[in-house]
Short mmCIF file of C-alpha atoms and ligand atoms in Angstrom, two decimals:
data_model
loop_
_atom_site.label_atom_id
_atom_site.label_comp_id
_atom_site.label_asym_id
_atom_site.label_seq_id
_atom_site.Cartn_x
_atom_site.Cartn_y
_atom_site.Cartn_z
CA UNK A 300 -28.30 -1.15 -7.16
CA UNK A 301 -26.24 1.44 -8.92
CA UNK A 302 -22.95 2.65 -6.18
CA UNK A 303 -22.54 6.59 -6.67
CA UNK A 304 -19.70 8.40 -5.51
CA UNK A 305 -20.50 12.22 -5.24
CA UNK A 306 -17.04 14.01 -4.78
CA UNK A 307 -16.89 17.87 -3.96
CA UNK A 308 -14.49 20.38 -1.57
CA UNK A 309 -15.94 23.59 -1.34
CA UNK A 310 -18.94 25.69 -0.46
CA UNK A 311 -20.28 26.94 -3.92
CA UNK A 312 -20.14 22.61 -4.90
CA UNK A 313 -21.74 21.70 -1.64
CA UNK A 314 -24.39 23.76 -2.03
CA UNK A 315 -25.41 22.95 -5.44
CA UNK A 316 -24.27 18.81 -4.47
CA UNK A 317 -26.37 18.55 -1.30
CA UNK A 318 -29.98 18.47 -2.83
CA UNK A 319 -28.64 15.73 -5.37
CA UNK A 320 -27.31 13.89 -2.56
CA UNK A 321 -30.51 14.00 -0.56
CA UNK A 322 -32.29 12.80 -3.41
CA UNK A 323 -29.98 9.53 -4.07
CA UNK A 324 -29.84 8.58 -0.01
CA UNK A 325 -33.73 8.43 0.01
CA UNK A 326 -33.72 6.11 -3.61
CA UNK A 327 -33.53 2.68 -2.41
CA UNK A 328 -32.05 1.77 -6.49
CA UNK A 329 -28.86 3.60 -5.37
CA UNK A 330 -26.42 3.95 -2.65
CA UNK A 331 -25.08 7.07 -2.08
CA UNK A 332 -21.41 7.74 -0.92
CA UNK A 333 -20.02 10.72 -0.19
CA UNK A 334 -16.40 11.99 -0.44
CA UNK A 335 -15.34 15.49 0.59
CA UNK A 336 -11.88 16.29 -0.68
CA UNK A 337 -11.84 19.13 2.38
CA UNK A 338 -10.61 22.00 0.15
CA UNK A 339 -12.53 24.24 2.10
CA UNK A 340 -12.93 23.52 5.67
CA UNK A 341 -15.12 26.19 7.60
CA UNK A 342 -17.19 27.40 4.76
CA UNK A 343 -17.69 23.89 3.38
CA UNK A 344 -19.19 22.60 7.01
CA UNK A 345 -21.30 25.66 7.00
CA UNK A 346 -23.17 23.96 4.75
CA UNK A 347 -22.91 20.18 5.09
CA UNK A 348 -24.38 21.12 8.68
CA UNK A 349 -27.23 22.79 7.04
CA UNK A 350 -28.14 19.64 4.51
CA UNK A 351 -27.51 17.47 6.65
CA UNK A 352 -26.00 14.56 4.37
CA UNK A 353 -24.08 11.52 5.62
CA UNK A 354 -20.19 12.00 4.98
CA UNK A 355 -18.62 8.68 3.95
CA UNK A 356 -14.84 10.41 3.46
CA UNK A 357 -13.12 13.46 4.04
CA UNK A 358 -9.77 14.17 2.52
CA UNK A 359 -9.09 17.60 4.71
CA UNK A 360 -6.77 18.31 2.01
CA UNK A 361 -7.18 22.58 3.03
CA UNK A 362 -4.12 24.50 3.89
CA UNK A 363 -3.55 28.17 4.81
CA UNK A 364 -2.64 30.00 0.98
CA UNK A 365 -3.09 26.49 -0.45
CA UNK A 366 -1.75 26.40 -4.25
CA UNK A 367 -3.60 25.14 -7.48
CA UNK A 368 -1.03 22.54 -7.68
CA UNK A 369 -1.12 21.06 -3.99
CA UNK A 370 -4.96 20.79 -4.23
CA UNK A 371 -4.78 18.76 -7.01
CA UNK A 372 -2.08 16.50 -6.18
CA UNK A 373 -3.35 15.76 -2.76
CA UNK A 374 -6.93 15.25 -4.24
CA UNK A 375 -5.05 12.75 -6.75
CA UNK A 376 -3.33 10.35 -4.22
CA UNK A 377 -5.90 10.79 -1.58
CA UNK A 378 -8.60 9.42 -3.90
CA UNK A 379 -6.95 6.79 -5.22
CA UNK A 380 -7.25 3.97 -2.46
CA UNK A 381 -10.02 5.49 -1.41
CA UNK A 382 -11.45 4.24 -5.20
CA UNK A 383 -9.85 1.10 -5.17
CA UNK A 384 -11.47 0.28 -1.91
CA UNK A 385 -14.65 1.59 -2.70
CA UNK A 386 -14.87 1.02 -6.90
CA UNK A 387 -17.84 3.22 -7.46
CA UNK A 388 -20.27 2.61 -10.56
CA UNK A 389 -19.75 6.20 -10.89
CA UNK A 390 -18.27 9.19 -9.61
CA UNK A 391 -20.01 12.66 -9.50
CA UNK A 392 -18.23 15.90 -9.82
CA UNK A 393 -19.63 19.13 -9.67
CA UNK A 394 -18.90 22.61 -11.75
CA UNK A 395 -15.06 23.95 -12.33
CA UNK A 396 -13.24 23.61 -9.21
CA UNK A 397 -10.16 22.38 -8.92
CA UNK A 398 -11.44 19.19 -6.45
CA UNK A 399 -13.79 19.02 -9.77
CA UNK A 400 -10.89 18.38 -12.21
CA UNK A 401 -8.82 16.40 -10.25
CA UNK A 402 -11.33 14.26 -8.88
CA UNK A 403 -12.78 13.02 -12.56
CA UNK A 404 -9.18 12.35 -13.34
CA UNK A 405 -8.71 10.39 -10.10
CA UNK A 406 -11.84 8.64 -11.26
CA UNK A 407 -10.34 8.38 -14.71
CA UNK A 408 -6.95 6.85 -13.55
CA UNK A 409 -8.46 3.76 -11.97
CA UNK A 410 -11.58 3.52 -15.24
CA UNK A 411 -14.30 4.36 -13.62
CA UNK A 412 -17.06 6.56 -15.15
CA UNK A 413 -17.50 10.37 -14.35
CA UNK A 414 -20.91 12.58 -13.90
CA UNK A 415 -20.31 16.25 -14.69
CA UNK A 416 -22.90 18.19 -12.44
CA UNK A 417 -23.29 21.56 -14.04
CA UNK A 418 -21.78 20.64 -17.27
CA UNK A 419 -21.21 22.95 -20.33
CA UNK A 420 -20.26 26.41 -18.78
CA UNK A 421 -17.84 28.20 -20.94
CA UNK A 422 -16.45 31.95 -20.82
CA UNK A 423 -14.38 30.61 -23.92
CA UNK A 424 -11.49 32.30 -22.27
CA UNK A 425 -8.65 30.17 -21.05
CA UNK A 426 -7.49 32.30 -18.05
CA UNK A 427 -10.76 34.04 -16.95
CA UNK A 428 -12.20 32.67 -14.82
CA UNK A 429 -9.00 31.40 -13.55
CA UNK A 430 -8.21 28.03 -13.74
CA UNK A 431 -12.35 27.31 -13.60
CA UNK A 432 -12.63 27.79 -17.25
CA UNK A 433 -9.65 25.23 -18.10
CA UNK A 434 -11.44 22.87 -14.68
CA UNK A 435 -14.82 22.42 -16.44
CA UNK A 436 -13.19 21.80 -20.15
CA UNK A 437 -10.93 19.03 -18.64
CA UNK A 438 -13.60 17.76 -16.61
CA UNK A 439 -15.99 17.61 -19.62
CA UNK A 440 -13.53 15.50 -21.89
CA UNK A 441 -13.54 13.16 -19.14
CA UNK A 442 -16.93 12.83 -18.01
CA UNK A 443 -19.66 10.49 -19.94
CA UNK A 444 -22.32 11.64 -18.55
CA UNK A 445 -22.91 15.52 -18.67
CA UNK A 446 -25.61 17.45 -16.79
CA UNK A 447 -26.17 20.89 -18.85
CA UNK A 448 -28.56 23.39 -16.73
CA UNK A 449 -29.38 24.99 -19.66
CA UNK A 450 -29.59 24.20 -23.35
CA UNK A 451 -27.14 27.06 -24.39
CA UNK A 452 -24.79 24.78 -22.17
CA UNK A 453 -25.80 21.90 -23.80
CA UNK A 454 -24.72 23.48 -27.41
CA UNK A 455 -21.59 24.66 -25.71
CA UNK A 456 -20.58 21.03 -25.41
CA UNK A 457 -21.87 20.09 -29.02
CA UNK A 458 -19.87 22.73 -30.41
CA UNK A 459 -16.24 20.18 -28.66
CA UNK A 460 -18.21 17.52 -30.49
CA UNK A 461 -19.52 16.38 -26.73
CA UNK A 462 -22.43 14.86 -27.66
CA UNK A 463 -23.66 11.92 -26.27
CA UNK A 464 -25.02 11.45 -22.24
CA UNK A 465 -25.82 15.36 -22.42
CA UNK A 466 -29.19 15.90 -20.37
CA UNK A 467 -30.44 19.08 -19.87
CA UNK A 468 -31.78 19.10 -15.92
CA UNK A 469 -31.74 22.91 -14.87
CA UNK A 470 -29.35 23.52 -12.31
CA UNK A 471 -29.48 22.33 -8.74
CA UNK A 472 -28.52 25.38 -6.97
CA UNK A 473 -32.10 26.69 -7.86
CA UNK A 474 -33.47 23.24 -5.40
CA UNK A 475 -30.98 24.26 -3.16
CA UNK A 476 -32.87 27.88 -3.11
CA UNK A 477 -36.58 26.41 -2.93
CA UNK A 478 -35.40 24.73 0.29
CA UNK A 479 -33.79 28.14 2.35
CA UNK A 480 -35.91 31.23 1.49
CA UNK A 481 -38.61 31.24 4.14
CA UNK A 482 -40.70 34.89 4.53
CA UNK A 483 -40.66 34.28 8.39
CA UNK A 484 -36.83 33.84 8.26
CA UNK A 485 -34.75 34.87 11.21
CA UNK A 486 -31.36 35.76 11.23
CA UNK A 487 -28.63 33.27 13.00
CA UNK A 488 -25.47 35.19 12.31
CA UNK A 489 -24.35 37.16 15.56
CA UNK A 490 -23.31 40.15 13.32
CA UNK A 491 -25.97 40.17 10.90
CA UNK A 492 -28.54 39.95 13.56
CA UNK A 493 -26.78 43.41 15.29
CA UNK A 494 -27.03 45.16 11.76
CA UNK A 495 -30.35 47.69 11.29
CA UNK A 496 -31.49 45.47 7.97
CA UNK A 497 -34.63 48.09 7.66
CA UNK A 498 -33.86 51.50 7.27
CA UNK A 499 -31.38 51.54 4.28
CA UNK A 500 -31.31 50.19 0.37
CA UNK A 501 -29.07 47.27 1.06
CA UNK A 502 -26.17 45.98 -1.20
CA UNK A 503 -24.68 42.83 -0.97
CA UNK A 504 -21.38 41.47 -2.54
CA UNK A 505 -19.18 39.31 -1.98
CA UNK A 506 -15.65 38.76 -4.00
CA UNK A 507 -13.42 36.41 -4.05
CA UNK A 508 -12.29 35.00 -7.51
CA UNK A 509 -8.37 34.41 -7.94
CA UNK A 510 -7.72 36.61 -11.58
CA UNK A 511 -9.87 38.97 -8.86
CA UNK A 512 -7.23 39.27 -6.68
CA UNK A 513 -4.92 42.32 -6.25
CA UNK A 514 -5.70 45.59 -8.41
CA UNK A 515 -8.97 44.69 -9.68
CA UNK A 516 -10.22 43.81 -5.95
CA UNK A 517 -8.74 47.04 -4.91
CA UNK A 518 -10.63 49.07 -7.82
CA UNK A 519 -14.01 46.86 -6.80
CA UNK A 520 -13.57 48.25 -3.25
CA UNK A 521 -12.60 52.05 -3.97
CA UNK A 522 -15.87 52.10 -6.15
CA UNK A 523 -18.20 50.59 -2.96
CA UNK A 524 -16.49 52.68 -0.68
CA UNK A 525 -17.35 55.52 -3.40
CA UNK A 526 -21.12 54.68 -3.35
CA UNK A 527 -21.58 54.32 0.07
CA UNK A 528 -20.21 58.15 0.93
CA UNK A 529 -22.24 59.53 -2.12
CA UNK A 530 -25.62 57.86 -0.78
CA UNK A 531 -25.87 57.97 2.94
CA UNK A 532 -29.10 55.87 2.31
CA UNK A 533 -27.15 52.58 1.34
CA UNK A 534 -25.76 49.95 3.63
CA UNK A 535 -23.35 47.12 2.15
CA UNK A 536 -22.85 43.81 3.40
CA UNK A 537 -19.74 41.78 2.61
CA UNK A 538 -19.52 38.13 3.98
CA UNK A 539 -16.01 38.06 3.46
CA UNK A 540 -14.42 35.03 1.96
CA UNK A 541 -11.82 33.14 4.04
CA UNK A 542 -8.92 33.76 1.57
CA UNK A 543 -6.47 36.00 3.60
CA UNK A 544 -5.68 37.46 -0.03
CA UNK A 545 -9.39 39.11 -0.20
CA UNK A 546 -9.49 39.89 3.85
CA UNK A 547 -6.32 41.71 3.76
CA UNK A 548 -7.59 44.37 0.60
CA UNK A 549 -11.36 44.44 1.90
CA UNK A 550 -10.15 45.36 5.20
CA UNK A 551 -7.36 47.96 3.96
CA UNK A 552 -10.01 49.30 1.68
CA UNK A 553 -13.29 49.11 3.68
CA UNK A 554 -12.80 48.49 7.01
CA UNK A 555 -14.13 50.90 9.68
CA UNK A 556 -16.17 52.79 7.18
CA UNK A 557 -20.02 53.69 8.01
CA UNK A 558 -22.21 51.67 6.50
CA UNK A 559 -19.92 49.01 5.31
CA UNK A 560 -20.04 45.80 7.19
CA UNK A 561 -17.43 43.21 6.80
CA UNK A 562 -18.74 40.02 8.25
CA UNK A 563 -17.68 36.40 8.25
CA UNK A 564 -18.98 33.86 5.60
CA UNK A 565 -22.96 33.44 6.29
CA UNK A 566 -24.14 29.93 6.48
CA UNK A 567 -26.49 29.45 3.13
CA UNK A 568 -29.60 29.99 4.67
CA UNK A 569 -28.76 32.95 6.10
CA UNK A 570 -27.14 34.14 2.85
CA UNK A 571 -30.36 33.14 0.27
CA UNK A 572 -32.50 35.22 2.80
CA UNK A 573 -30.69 38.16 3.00
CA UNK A 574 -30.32 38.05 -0.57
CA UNK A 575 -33.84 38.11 -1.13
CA UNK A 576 -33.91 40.58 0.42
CA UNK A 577 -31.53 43.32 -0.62
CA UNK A 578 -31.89 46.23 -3.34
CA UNK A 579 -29.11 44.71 -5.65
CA UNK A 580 -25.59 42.29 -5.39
CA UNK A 581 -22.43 43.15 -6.75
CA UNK A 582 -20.76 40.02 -7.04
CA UNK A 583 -17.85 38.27 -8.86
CA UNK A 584 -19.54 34.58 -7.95
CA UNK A 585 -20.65 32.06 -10.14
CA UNK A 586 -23.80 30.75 -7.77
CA UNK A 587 -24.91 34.12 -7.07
CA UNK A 588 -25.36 35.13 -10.45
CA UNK A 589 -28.13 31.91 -10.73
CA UNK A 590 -29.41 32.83 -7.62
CA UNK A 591 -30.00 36.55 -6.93
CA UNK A 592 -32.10 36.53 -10.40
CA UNK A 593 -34.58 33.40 -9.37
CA UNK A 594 -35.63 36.19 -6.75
CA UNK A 595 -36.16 39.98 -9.20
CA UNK A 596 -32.73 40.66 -7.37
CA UNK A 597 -30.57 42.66 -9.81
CA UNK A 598 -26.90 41.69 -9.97
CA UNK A 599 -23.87 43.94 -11.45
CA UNK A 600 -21.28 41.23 -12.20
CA UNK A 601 -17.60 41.70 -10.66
CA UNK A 602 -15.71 40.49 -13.59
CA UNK A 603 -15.11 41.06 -16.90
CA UNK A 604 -16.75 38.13 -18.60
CA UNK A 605 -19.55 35.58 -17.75
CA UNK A 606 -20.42 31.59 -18.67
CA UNK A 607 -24.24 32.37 -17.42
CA UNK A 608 -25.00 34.63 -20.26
CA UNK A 609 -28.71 33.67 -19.98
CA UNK A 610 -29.73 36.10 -16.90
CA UNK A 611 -27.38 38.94 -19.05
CA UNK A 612 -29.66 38.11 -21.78
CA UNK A 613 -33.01 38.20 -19.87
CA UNK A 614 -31.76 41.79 -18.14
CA UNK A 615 -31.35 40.74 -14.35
CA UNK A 616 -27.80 40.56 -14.46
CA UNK A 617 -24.82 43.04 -16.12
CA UNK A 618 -21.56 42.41 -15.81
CA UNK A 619 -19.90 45.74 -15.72
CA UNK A 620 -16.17 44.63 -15.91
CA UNK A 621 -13.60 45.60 -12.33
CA UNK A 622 -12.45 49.29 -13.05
CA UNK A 623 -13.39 51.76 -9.73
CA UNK A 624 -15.60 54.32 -12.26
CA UNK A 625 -17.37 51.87 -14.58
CA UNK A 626 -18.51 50.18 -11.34
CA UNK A 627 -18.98 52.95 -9.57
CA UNK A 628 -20.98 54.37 -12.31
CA UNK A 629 -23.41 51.45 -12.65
CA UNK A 630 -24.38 51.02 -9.11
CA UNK A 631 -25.12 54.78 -9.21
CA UNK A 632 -27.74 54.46 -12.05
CA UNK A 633 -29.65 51.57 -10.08
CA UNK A 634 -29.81 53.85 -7.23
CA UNK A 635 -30.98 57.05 -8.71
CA UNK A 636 -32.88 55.97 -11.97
CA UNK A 637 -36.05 53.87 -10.63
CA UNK A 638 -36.98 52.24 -14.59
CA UNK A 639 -33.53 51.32 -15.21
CA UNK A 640 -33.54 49.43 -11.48
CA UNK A 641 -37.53 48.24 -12.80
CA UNK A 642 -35.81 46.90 -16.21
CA UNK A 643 -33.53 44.86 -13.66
CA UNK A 644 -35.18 43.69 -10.96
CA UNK A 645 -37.39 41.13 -12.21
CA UNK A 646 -37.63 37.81 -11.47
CA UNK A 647 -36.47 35.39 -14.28
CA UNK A 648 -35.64 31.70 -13.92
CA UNK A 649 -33.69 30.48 -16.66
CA UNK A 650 -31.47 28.26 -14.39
CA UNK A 651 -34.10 25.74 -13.54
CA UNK A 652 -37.96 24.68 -11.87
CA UNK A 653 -35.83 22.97 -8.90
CA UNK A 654 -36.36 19.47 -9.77
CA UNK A 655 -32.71 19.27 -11.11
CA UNK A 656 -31.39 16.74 -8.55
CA UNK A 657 -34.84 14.85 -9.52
CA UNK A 658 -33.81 14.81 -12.90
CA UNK A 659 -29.92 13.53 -12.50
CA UNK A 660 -31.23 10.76 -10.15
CA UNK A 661 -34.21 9.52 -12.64
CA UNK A 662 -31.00 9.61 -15.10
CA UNK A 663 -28.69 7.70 -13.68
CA UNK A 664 -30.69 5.22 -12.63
CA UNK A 665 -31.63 4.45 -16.65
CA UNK A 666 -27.77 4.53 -16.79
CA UNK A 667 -27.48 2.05 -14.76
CA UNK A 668 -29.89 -0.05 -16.06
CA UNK A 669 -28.67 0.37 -20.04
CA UNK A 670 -25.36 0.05 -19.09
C1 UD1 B 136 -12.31 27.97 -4.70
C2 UD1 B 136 -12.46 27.58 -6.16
C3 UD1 B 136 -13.35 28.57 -6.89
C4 UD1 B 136 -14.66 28.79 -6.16
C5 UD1 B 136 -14.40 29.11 -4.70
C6 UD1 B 136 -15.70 29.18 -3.96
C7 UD1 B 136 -10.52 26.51 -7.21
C8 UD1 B 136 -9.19 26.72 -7.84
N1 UD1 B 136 -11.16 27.62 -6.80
O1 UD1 B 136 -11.60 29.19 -4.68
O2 UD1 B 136 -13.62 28.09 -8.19
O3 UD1 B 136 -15.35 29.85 -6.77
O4 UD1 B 136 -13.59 28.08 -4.11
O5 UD1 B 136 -15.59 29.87 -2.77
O6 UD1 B 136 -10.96 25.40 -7.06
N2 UD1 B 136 -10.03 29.22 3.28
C9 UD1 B 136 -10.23 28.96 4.62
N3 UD1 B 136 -11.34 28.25 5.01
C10 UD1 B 136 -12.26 27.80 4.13
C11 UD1 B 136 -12.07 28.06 2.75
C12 UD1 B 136 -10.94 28.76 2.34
O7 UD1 B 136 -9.43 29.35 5.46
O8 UD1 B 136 -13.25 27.17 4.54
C13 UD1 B 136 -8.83 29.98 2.85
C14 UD1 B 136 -7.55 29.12 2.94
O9 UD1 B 136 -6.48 29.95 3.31
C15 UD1 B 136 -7.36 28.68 1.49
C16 UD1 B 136 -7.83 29.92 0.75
O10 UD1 B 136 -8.96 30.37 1.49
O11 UD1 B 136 -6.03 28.32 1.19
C17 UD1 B 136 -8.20 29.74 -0.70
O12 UD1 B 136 -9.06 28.61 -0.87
P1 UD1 B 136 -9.11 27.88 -2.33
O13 UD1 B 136 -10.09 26.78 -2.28
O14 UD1 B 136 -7.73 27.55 -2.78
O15 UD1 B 136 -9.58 29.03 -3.31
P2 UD1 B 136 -10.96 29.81 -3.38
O16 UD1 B 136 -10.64 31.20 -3.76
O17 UD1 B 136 -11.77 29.53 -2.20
N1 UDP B 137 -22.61 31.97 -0.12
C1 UDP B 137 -22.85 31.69 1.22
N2 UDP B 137 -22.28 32.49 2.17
C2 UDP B 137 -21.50 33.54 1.86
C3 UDP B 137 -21.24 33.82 0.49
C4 UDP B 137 -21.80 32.99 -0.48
O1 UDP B 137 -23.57 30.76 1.55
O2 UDP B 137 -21.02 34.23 2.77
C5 UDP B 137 -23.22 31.11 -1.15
C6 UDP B 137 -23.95 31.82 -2.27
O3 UDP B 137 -25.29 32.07 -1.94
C7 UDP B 137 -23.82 30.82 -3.40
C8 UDP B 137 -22.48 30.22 -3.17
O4 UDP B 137 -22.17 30.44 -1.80
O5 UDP B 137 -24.77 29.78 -3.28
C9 UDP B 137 -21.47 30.88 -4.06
O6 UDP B 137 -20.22 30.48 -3.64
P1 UDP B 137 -18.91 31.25 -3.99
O7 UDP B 137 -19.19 32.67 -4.28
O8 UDP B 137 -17.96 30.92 -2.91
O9 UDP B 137 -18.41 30.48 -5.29
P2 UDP B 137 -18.77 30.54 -6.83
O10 UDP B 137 -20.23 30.43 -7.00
O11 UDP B 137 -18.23 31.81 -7.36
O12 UDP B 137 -18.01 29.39 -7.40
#
């Protein structure tokens, strides 16, 4: 039996980590631990609730304005006994967090062998996204095993000379989807529920991303708040991350304007469905840049760069940089010129079939056995 320590902290990991998870507690080759390092607390539940996995350990390392620096060293001597104790065959990390980095090298410090879950991502610029870029390049050194979605990833780690353990599996976010987009879906969120979801084109965003914060979330904001006045037929709705950094600017900005809700963090299901089924997103996420296309959903990317070029490439997704006019001007076009919103809106998959978690499993299990 092969002992596998899956180790992730916030929502964007849990919700690509849970599927995996679900698929190693039902193989009776592995057992399945889980550690949460707790560096998000309310939106990480949201969706541990949801999956419903078994929780092993919880660091509840989150604090109000918590620093790069205290995540990582309370990940760092939290995990440590908990390692010793438990000496895992191997420990699974997920994506470019910071719980991601300093988890592998928690795992590293005491020899034991890392999984990198969504391996091979790469804006090729240091600072942007900030520190996830420098996260998944540190993580990657230290992993062994290295789970590309996609095989531009894949090349992304040949070109550091990171070439053995690479598997290709498609990424598990798109299993995660398969399992919470129902066409009889109902609404649980209170507000969501109150909001008229039928009579307007409906744009969702969310923002959140640290290099985000400050001018470039103000500009973001000016330019919704822009679109909404010049089309009285569009409603936007922002789930709101927790950060009081991003509450503070969207609520300055947007608050108390018609047809702008500002609502709390949606629990995933809730979130995939109402995805589904709005006009476009306008997003500075990783996930929803995977997801948003696996539906025809066009997305205009918050930010100025991307590591999931392969949605830019297939014409679903545009990243049109954080200045108030460019934004302002794109969002414009997909609301007044139908074929360019056509050329967009169509669904393209290249993120996976949603047997990722399948494939990671079947994979470590050989591992295991070779090893
Ligand atoms: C983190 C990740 C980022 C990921 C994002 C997903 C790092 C450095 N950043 O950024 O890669 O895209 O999660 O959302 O790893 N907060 C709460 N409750 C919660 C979650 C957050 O109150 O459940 C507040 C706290 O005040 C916390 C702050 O948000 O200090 C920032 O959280 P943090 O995890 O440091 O950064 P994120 O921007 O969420
Ligand atoms: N998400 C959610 N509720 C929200 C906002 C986002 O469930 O209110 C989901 C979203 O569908 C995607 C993931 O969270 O699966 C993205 O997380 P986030 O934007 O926090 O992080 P990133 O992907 O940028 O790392």
């Amino acid at each position: 039996m092969i002992k596998v320590m899956s180790v992730f902290g916030t929502r964007p990991e849990a919700i690509k980590m849970c599927p995996l998870v679900k698929r190693l507690e039902q193989d009776p080759e592995v057992k399945s631990i889980v550690c949460l390092t707790g560096q998000h607390r309310e939106m990480l539940w949201q969706v541990i609730d949801i999956f419903g996995i078994r929780v092993r350990y919880n660091l509840d390392i989150m604090q109000p304005g918590q620093t790069l620096t205290t995540i990582t060293t309370s990940i760092l001597e939290k995990m440590e006994q908990i390692l010793k104790k438990e000496r895992p065959d191997i420990v699974l990390v997920h994506g470019d967090t910071t719980t991601s980095f300093a988890a592998a090298l928690a795992a590293f410090y005491q020899q034991i062998p890392v999984g990198h879950v969504e391996a091979g991502l790469r804006t090729f610029d240091r600072y942007s996204p900030f520190p996830e870029e420098m996260n998944r390049c540190l993580t990657g050194r230290i992993a062994g095993l290295h789970f590309a979605p996609t095989e531009n990833n894949k090349k992304n780690l040949e070109n550091e000379n990171i070439t053995t353990g690479v598997y290709v599996t498609g990424n598990t976010v798109i299993d995660a989807f398969a399992t919470t987009v129902r066409d009889d879906y109902e609404y649980k969120d209170e507000d969501l529920k109150k909001i008229d979801l039928t009579q307007k084109r409906l744009i969702l965003m969310t923002a959140h991303r640290r290099e985000n914060l400050g001018e470039p979330l103000e500009q973001i904001c000016r330019a919704v708040k822009r679109i909404v006045v010049d089309f009285p037929d569009v409603a936007v709705i922002y789930p709101v991350h927790m950060n009081p950094a991003v509450r503070e600017t969207a609520e300055r900005i947007l608050g108390g304007t018609d047809r702008i809700h500002l609502i709390k963090p949606l629990d995933v299901e809730d979130m995939h469905n109402l995805m589904a089924r709005s006009y476009f997103v306008m997003t500075d996420s990783g996930g929803l840049q995977e997801e948003a296309p696996a539906c025809g959903v066009p997305v205009l990317v918050l930010r100025t760069e991307t590591e999931r070029p392969e949605a830019a490439e297939a014409g679903t997704v545009k990243v049109v940089g954080v200045e108030e006019d460019s934004i302002y001007d794109h969002a414009r076009r997909l609301l007044t010129d139908h074929t360019a919103y056509e050329q967009m809106a169509k669904a393209v998959n290249p993120y996976g079939d949603g047997h990722a978690g399948e494939r990671i499993a079947g994979i470590l299990r050989e591992w295991w056995k070779e090893s």
